[in-house]
Coordinates of C-alpha atoms in Angstrom, one line a residue:
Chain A
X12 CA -70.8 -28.6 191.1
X13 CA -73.2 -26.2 189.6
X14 CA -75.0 -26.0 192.8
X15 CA -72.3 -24.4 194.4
X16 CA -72.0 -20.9 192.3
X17 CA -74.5 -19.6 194.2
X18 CA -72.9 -20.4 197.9
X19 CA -69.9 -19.3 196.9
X20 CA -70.3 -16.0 195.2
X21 CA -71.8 -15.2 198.5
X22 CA -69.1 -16.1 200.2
X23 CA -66.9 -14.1 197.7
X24 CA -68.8 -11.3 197.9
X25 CA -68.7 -11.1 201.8
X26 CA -64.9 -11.8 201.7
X27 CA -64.7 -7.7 202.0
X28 CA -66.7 -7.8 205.3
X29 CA -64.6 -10.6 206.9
X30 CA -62.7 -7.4 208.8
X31 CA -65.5 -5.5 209.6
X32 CA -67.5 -8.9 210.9
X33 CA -63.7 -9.9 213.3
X34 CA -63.9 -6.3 214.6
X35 CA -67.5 -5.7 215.5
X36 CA -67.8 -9.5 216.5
X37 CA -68.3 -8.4 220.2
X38 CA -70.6 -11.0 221.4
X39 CA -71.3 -9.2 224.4
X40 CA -75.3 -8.1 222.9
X41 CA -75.3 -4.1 223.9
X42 CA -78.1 -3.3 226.6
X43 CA -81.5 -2.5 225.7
X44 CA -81.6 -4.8 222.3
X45 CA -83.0 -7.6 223.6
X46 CA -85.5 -5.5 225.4
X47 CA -85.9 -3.1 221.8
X48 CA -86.5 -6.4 220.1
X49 CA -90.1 -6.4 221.5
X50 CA -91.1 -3.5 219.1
X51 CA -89.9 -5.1 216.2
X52 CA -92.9 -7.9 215.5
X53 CA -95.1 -4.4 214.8
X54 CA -92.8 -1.7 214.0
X55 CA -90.3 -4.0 211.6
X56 CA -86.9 -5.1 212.2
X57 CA -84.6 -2.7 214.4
X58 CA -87.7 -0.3 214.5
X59 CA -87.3 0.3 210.6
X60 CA -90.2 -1.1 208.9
X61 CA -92.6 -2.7 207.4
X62 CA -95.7 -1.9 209.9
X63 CA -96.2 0.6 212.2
X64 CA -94.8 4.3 212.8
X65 CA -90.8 3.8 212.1
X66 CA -89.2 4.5 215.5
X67 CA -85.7 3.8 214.9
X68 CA -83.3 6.7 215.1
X69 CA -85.5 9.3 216.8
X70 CA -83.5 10.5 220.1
X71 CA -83.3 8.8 222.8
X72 CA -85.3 10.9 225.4
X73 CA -88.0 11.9 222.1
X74 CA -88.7 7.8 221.8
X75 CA -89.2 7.9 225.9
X76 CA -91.4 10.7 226.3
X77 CA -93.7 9.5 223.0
X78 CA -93.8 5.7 225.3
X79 CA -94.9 7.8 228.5
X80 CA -97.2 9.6 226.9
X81 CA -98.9 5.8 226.0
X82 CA -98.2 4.6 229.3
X83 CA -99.9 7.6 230.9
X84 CA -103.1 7.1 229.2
X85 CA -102.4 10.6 227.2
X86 CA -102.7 9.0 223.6
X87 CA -105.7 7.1 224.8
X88 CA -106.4 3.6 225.6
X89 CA -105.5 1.6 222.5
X90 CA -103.3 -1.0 222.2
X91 CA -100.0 0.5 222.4
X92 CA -100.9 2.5 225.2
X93 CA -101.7 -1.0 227.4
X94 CA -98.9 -2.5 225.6
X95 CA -96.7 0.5 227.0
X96 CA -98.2 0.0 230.5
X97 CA -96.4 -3.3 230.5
X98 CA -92.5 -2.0 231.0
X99 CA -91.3 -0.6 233.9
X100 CA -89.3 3.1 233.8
X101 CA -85.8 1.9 233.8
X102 CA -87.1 -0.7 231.1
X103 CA -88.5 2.4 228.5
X104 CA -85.3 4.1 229.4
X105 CA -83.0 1.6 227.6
X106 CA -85.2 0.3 225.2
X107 CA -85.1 4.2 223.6
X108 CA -81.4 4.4 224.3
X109 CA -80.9 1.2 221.9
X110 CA -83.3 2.1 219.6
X111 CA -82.1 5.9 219.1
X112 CA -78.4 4.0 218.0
X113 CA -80.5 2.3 214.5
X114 CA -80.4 5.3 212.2
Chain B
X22 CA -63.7 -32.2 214.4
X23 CA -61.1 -30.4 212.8
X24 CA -62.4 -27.0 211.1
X25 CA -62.2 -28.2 207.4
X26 CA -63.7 -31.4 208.0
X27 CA -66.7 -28.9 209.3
X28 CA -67.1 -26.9 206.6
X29 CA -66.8 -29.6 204.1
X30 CA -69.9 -31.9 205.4
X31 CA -71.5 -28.5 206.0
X32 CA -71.0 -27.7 201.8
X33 CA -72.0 -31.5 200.9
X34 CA -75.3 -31.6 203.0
X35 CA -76.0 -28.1 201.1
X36 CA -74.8 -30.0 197.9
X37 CA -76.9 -32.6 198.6
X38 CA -80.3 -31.2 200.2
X39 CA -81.0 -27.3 199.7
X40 CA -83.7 -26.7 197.2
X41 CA -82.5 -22.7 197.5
X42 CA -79.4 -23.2 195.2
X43 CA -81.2 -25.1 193.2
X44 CA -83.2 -22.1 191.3
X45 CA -81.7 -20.9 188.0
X46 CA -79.1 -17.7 188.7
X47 CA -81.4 -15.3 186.4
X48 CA -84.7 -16.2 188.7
X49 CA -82.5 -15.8 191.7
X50 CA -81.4 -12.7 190.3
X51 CA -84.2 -11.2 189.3
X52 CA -86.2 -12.0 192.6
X53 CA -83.3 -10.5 194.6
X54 CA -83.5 -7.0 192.6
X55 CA -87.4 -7.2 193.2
X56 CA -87.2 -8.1 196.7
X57 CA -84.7 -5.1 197.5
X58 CA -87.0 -2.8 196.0
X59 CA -89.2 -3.7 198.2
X60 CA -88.7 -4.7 201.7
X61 CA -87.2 -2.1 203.9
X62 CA -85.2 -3.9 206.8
X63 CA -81.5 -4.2 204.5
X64 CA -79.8 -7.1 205.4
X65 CA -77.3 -6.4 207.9
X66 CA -74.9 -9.7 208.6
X67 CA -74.0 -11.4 205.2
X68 CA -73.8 -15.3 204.7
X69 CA -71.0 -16.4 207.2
X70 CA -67.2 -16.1 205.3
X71 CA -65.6 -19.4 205.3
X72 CA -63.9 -20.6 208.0
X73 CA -65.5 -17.8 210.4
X74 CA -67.9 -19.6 212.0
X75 CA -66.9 -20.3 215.9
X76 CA -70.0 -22.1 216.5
X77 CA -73.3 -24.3 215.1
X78 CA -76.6 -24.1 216.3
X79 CA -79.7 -26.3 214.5
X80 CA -82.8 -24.9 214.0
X81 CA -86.1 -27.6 213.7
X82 CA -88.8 -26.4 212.2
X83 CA -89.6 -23.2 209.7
X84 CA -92.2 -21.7 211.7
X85 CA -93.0 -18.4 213.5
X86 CA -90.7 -19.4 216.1
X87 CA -88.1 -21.4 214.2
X88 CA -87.7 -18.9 211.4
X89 CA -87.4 -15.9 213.5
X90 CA -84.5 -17.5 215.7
X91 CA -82.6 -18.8 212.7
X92 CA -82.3 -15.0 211.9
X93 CA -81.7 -13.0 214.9
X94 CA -79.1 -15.9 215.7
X95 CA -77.6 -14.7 212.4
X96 CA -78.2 -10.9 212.9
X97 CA -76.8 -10.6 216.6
X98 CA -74.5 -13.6 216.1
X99 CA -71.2 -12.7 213.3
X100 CA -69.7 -16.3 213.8
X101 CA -72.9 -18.3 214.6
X102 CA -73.5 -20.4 211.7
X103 CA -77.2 -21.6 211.5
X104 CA -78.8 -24.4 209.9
X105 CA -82.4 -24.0 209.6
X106 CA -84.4 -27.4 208.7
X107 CA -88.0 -28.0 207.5
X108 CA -90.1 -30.2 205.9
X109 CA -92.1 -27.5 203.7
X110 CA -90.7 -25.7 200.8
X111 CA -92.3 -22.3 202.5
X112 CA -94.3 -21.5 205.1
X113 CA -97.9 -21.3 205.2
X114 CA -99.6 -18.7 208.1
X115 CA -102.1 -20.1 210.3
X116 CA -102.8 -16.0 211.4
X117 CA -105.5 -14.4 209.2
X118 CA -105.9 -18.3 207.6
X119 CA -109.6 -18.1 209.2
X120 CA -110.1 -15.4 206.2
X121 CA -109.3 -18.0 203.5
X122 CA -112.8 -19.8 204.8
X123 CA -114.6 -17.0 204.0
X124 CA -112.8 -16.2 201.1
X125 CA -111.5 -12.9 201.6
X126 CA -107.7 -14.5 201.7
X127 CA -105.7 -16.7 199.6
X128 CA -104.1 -19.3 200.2
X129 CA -100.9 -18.1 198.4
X130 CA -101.0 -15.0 200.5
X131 CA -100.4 -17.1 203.2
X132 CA -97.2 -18.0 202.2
X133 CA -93.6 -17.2 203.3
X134 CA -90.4 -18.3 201.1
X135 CA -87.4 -18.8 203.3
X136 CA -85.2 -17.2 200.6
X137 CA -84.6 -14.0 202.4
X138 CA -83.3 -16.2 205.7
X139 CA -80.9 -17.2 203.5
X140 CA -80.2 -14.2 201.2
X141 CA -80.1 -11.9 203.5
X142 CA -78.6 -13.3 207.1
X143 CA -77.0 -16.3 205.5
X144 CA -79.3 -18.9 206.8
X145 CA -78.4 -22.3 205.6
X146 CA -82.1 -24.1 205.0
X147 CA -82.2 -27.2 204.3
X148 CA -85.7 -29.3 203.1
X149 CA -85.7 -32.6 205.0
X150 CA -87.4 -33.9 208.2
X151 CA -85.3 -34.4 211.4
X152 CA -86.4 -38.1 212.5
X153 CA -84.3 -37.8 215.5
X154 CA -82.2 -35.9 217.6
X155 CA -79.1 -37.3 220.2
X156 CA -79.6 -34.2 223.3
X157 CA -76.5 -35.0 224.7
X158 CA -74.1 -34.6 221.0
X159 CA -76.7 -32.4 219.5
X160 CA -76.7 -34.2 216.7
X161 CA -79.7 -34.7 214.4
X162 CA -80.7 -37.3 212.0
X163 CA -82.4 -36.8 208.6
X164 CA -84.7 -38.4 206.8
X165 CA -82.5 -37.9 203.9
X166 CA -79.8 -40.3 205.5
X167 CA -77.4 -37.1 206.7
X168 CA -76.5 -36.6 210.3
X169 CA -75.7 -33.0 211.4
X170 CA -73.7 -32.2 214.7
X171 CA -73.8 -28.9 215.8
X172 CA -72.6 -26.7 219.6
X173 CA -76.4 -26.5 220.6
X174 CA -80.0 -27.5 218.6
X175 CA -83.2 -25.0 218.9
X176 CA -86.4 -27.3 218.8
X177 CA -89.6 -25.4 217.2
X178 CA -91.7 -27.7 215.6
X179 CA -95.0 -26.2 216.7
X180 CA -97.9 -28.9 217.3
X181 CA -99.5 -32.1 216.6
X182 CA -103.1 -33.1 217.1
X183 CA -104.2 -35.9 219.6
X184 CA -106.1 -38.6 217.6
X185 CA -110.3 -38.1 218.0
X186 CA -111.8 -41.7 218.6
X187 CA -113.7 -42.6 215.3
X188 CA -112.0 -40.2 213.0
X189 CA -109.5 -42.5 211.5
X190 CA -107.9 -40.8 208.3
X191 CA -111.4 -39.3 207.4
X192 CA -111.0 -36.1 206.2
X193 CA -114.8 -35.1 206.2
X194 CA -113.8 -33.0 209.5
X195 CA -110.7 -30.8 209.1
X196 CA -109.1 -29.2 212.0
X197 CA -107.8 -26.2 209.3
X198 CA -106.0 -25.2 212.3
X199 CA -102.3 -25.8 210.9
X200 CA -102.8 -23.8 207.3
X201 CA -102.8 -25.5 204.3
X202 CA -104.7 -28.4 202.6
X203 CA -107.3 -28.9 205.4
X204 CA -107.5 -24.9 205.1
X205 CA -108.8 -25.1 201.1
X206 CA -110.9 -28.0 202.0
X207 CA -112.7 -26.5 204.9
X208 CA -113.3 -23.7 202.6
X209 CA -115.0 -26.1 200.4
X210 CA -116.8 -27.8 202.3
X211 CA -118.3 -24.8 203.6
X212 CA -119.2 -23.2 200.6
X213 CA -120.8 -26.1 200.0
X214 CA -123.1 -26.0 202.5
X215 CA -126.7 -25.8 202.1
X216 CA -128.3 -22.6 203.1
X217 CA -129.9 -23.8 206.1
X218 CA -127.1 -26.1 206.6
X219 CA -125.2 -26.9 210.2
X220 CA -121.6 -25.9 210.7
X221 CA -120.2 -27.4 214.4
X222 CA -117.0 -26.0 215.6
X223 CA -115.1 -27.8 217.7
X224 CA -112.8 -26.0 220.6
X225 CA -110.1 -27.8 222.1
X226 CA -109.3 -28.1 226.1
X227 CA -106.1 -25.7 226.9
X228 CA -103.4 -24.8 226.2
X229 CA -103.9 -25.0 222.4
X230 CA -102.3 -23.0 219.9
X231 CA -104.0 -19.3 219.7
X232 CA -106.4 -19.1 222.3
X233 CA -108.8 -16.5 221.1
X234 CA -108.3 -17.9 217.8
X235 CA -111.1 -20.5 217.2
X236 CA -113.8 -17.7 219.1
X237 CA -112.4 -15.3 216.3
X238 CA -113.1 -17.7 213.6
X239 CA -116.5 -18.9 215.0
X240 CA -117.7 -14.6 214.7
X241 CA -116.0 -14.3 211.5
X242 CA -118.1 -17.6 210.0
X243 CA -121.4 -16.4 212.1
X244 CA -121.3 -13.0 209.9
X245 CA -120.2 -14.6 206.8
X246 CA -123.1 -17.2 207.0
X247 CA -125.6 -14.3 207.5
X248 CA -124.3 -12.8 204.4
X249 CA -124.1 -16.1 201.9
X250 CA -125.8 -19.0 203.9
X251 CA -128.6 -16.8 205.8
X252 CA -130.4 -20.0 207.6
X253 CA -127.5 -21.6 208.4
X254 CA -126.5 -22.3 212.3
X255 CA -123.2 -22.4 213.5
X256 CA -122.4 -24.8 217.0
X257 CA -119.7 -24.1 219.0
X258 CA -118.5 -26.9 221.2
X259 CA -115.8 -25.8 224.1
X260 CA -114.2 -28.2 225.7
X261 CA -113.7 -25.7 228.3
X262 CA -115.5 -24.5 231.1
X263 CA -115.7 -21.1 230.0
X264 CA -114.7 -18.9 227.0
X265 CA -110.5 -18.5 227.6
X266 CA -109.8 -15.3 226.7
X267 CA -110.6 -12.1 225.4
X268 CA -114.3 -13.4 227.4
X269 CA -116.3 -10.2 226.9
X270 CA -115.6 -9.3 223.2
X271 CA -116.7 -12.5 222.5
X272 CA -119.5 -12.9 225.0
X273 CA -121.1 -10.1 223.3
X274 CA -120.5 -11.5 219.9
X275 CA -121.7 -14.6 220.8
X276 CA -124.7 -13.8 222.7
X277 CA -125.7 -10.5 221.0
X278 CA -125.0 -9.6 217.6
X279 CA -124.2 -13.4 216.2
X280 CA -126.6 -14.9 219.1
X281 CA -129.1 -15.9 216.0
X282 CA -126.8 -17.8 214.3
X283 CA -124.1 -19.1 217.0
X284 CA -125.0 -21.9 219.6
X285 CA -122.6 -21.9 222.5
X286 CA -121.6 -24.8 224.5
X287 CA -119.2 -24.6 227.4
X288 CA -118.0 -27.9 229.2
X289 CA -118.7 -29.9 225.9
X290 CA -115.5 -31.7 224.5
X291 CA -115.8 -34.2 222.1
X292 CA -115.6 -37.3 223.2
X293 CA -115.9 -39.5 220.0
X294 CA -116.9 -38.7 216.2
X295 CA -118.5 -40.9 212.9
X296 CA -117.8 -38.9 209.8
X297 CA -119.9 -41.5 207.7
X298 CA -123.0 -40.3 209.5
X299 CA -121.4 -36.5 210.6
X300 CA -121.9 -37.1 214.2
X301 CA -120.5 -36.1 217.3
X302 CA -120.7 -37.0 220.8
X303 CA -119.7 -34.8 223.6
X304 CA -120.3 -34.3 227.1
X305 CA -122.9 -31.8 226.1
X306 CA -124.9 -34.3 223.7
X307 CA -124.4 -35.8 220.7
X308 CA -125.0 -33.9 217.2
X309 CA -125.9 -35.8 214.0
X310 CA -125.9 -35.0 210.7
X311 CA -123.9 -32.0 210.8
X312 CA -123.2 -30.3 207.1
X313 CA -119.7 -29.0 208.0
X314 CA -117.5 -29.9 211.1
X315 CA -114.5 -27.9 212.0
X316 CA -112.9 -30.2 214.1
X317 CA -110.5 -29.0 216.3
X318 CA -108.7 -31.7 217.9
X319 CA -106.4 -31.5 221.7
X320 CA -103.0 -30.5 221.3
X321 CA -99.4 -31.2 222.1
X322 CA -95.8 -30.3 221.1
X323 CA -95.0 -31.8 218.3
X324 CA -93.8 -35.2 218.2
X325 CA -90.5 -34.8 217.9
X326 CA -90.0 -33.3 221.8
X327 CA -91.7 -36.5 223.6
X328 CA -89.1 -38.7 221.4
X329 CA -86.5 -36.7 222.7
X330 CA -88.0 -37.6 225.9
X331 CA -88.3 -33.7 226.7
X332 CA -92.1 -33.3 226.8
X333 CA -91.6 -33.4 230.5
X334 CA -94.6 -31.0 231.6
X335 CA -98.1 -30.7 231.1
X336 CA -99.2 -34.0 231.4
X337 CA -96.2 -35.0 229.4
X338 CA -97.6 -33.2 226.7
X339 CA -95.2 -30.2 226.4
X340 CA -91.5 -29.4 227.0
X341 CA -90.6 -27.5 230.1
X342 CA -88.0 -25.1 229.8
X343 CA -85.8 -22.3 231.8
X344 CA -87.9 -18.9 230.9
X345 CA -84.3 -17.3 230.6
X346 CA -83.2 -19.1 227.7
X347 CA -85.6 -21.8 226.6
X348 CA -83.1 -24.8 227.4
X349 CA -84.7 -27.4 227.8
X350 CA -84.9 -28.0 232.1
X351 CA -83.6 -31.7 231.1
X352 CA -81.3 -30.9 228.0
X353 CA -79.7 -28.0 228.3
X354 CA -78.0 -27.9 224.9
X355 CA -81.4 -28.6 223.8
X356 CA -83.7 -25.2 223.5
X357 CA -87.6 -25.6 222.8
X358 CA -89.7 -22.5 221.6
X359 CA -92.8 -21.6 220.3
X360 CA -95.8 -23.8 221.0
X361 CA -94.1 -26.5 221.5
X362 CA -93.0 -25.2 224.9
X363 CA -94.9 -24.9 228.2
X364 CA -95.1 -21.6 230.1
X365 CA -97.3 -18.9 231.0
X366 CA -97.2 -17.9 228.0
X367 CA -99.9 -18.4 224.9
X368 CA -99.2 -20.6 222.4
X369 CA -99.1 -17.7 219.5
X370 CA -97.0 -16.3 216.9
X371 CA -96.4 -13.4 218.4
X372 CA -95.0 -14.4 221.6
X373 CA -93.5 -17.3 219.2
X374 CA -91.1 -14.4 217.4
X375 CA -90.2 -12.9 221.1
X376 CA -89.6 -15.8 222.3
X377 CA -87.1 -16.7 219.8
X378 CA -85.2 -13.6 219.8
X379 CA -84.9 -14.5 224.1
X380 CA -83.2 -18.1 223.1
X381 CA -81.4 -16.4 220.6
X382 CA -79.9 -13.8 222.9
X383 CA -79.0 -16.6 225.3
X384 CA -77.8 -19.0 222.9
X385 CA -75.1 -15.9 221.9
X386 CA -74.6 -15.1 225.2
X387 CA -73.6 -18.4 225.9
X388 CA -70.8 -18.5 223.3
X389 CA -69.6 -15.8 224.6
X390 CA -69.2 -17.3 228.1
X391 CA -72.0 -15.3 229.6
X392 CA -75.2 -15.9 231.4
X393 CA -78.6 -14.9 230.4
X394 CA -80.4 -11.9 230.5
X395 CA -81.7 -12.0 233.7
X396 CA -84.7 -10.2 233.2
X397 CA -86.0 -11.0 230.0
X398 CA -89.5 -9.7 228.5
X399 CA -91.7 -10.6 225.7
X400 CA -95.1 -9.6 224.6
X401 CA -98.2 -10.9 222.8
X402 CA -100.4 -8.8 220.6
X403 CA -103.3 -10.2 218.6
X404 CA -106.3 -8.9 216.4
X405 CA -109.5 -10.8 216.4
X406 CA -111.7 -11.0 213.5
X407 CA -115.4 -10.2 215.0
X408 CA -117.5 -9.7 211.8
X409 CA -116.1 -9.5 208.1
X410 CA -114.6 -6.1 208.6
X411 CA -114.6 -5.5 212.0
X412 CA -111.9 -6.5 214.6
X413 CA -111.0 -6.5 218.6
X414 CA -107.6 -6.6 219.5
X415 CA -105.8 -8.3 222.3
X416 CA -102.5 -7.5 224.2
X417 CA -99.8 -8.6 227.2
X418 CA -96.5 -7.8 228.2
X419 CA -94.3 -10.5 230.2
X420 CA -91.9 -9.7 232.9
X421 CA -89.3 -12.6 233.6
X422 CA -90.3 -13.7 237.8
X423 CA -87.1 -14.6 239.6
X424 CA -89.0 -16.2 242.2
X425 CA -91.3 -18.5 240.3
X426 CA -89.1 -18.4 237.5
X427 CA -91.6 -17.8 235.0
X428 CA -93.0 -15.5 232.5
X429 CA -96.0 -13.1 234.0
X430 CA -98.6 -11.1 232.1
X431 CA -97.9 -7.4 233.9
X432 CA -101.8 -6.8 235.2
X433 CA -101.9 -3.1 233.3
X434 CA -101.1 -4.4 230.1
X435 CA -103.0 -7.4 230.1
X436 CA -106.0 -5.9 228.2
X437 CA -108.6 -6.6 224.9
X438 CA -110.1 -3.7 223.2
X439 CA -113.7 -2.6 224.8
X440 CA -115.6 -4.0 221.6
X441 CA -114.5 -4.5 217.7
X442 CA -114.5 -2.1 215.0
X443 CA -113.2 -1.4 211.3
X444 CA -109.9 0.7 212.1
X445 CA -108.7 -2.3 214.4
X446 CA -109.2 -4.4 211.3
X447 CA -107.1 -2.4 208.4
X448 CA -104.4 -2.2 212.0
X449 CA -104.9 -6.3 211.6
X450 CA -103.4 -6.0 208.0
X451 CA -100.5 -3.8 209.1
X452 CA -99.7 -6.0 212.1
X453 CA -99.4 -9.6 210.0
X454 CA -97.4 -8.0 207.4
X455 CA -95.0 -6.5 210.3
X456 CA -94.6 -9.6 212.0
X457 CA -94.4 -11.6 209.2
X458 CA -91.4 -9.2 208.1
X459 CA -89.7 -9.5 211.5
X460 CA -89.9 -13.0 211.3
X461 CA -89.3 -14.1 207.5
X462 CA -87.1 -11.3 206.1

């Protein structure tokens, strides 16, 4: 029985959440996460860290412009400028749409 | 099955099998208050409330891809319940483990708890081997005796090795190309080495796991050799035609600034080895009495998806899957990531993680009644080790291809870095410890 404390104060301590979880339990995933989620292997989970520059939370057309300015060539030709050569317009659009929602 | 009787096998296998709730509460404790001090991603969904789970999904194997998509089930999924089940205790990184041969890594810092799966997104991980899985029930058997049933099962368990005539159990020539054990020894065995010793490197015919990965490490021993074993040679065997990828970084390493100390053989794959007498014979001539031999054997999916009987593609040697959501294209309950899969796609941790989040996405989707995303992307980004301190780096993006139904490389962002430097290196540090963090907590 021991091995069970630890399971269930978990469970007690997310009893609070149970409400929150029912009401934002839309399981329709919002557009442009999926697409965001390619960011997150260097710039950390939801764009917050560990790695990179942190690029949650910026606005959306501030996160666009910095991704054209890669894709143009304007910040040279390192690896996040090919890596931003790689998404199409509409595709940078609601990537930094989603992204500008983690705060 | 009625929901209690659900949630009570679920408590008894965790009774019965998870080494996490094992740990003493003031450990536990204390590592929690360290960890949150110190990782920045807070952890958003909480360890599913009884009786709010709608639906089960298994996860095999605790690697880049499995770990990864046993969280972002649980962080875009409120009422997704996730077991995760591997073998290992933690898991050890085969990226950056080249730099444990020339001892400038650990071996511990290699290594990934899955405490904050569970901790923080409420992962239930479970240390046991699935010896079998039904694709039809999605149920899985352990090794431990348990059966688990669950709505759909995620297979990642990487690769296995095909067996090299001669080799037996020897272990006088370790692939070190799934970190760990074989990773310290080749390590020894190296440093070991006389100073004009031999070194042979073996490179497997593709798809293997990392392609530029066994160029990277061949530069990274060539310098480390000039530095601590200066008359030593280094043979590199390809089974393929040509170098794979990343082909004029590591041309010019090869031929120019390691070209005194690396021998390169295209179109030589090993045909049969004797570790007694630490020969080789491939179709480039047979090498004897090598000092060291990093032998890098062919690949396929792990073992587990030809049981299945889903290693339906690549000469039967890995699984084929729908690039929209990595079901499996003759189990569709039964998703297969990672390397285990085939597409157009490297075999990498990197595009591991992405792909992950895809199936995971698709997996919630299809809980919810919904079809894929149609147009799904991923992306691979790599560093590779060139000298000591110097690196090149290595990049693609994928665009899901409704026609072909496939994942392919867009042409502008399919790009190396025009030579290797130092900067690229420290960016190599920064990278791992991102990815690992998007992957393992």
């Amino acid at each position: 029985m021991k091995r069970l404390r630890v399971p269930l104060r978990h469970a007690l301590l997310s009893l609070g959440l149970i409400g929150l979880c029912a009401t934002t339990a839309a399981q329709t995933p919002p557009p442009g996460r999926l697409l965001a989620s390619n960011c997150f292997q260097c710039h950390g989970t939801n764009g917050k860290g560990p790695g990179f520059d942190k690029i949650a939370g910026e606005s959306p057309d501030e996160i666009y412009k910095k991704l054209r300015e890669f894709q143009s060539g304007k910040e040279g030709n390192g690896i996040m400028a090919r890596h931003a050569m790689g998404y199409s317009d509409s595709q940078m659009r609601a990537l930094s749409a989603w992204l500008s929602t983690q705060r | 099955m009625k929901r209690r009787d659900f949630l009570q096998r679920s408590n008894a296998l965790l009774l019965a099998t998870s080494p996490l709730l094992a740990l003493a509460d003031d450990d536990r404790s204390e590592r929690r208050r360290r960890r949150r001090t110190e990782t920045t991603p807070q952890p958003v969904p909480q360890p599913i409330p009884p009786g709010a789970a709608r639906h089960r999904v298994i996860v095999v194997g605790g690697g880049m891809a499995g770990a990864t998509v046993a969280k972002y089930l649980r962080l875009w999924g409120d009422t997704v319940e996730v077991f995760l089940i591997e073998p290992a205790a933690s898991y050890t990184s085969n990226i950056m483990s080249s730099l444990v041969l020339t001892g400038q890594r650990s071996m511990s810092s290699l290594s990934f708890s899955y405490e904050n799966l569970f901790n923080a997104y409420g992962v239930q991980v479970l240390t046991d081997t699935v010896t079998a899985i039904d694709p039809i029930t999605c149920t899985v058997r352990l090794a431990s005796g348990e059966q688990l049933s669950g709505d759909r099962i995620v297979l990642a368990p990487g690769i296995d090795f095909d067996p090299v005539p001669g080799l037996g159990n020897s272990d006088r020539m370790p692939h070190a190309w799934k970190a760990g054990p074989q990773t310290a020894l080749l390590a020894q065995q190296l440093a070991a080495m006389p100073d004009n010793g031999v070194a042979v490197l073996t490179i497997p015919r593709t798809p293997y796991r990392c392609p530029p990965g066994p160029y990277e490490r061949a530069c990274l021993l060539a310098d480390w050799m000039k530095k601590r074993k200066p008359r030593a040679k280094l043979v590199v065997l390809d089974a393929n035609m040509d170098i794979v990828t990343e082909k004029d970084n590591f041309t010019k390493a090869f031929l120019g600034l390691h070209g005194n100390v690396i021998e390169y053989h295209n179109n030589a794959e090993v045909l049969s080895v004797d570790p007694a007498t630490m020969s080789l014979t491939s179709r480039a001539g047979t090498i004897r009495n090598a000092d060291v031999v990093n032998l890098i054997p062919r690949q396929r999916a792990g073992a587990l998806v030809a049981l299945s009987g889903l290693a339906n593609a690549t000469e039967g040697r890995f699984a084929a899957v729908d690039n929209l959501s990595y079901a499996s294209t003759v189990a569709p309950l039964v998703h297969v990531i990672g390397d285990a899969s085939a597409t157009n796609q490297p075999k990498a941790g990197h595009i591991a993680n992405q792909e992950a989040k895809v199936c995971a996405d698709a997996i919630i989707r299809a809980f919810a009644g919904l079809a894929p995303d149609p147009a799904p992307v991923t992306n691979s980004a790599c560093y590779s080790t060139i000298t000591m301190r110097e690196a090149s780096w290595l990049t693609a993006v994928f665009q899901y291809d409704a026609v072909t139904r496939s994942m392919v490389p867009a042409t502008a962002s399919s790009a190396a870095s025009s030579g290797w430097n130092g900067d690229n290196f420290e960016q190599m540090g920064t990278w791992f410890k991102a990815l690992m963090g998007d992957s393992f907590s």
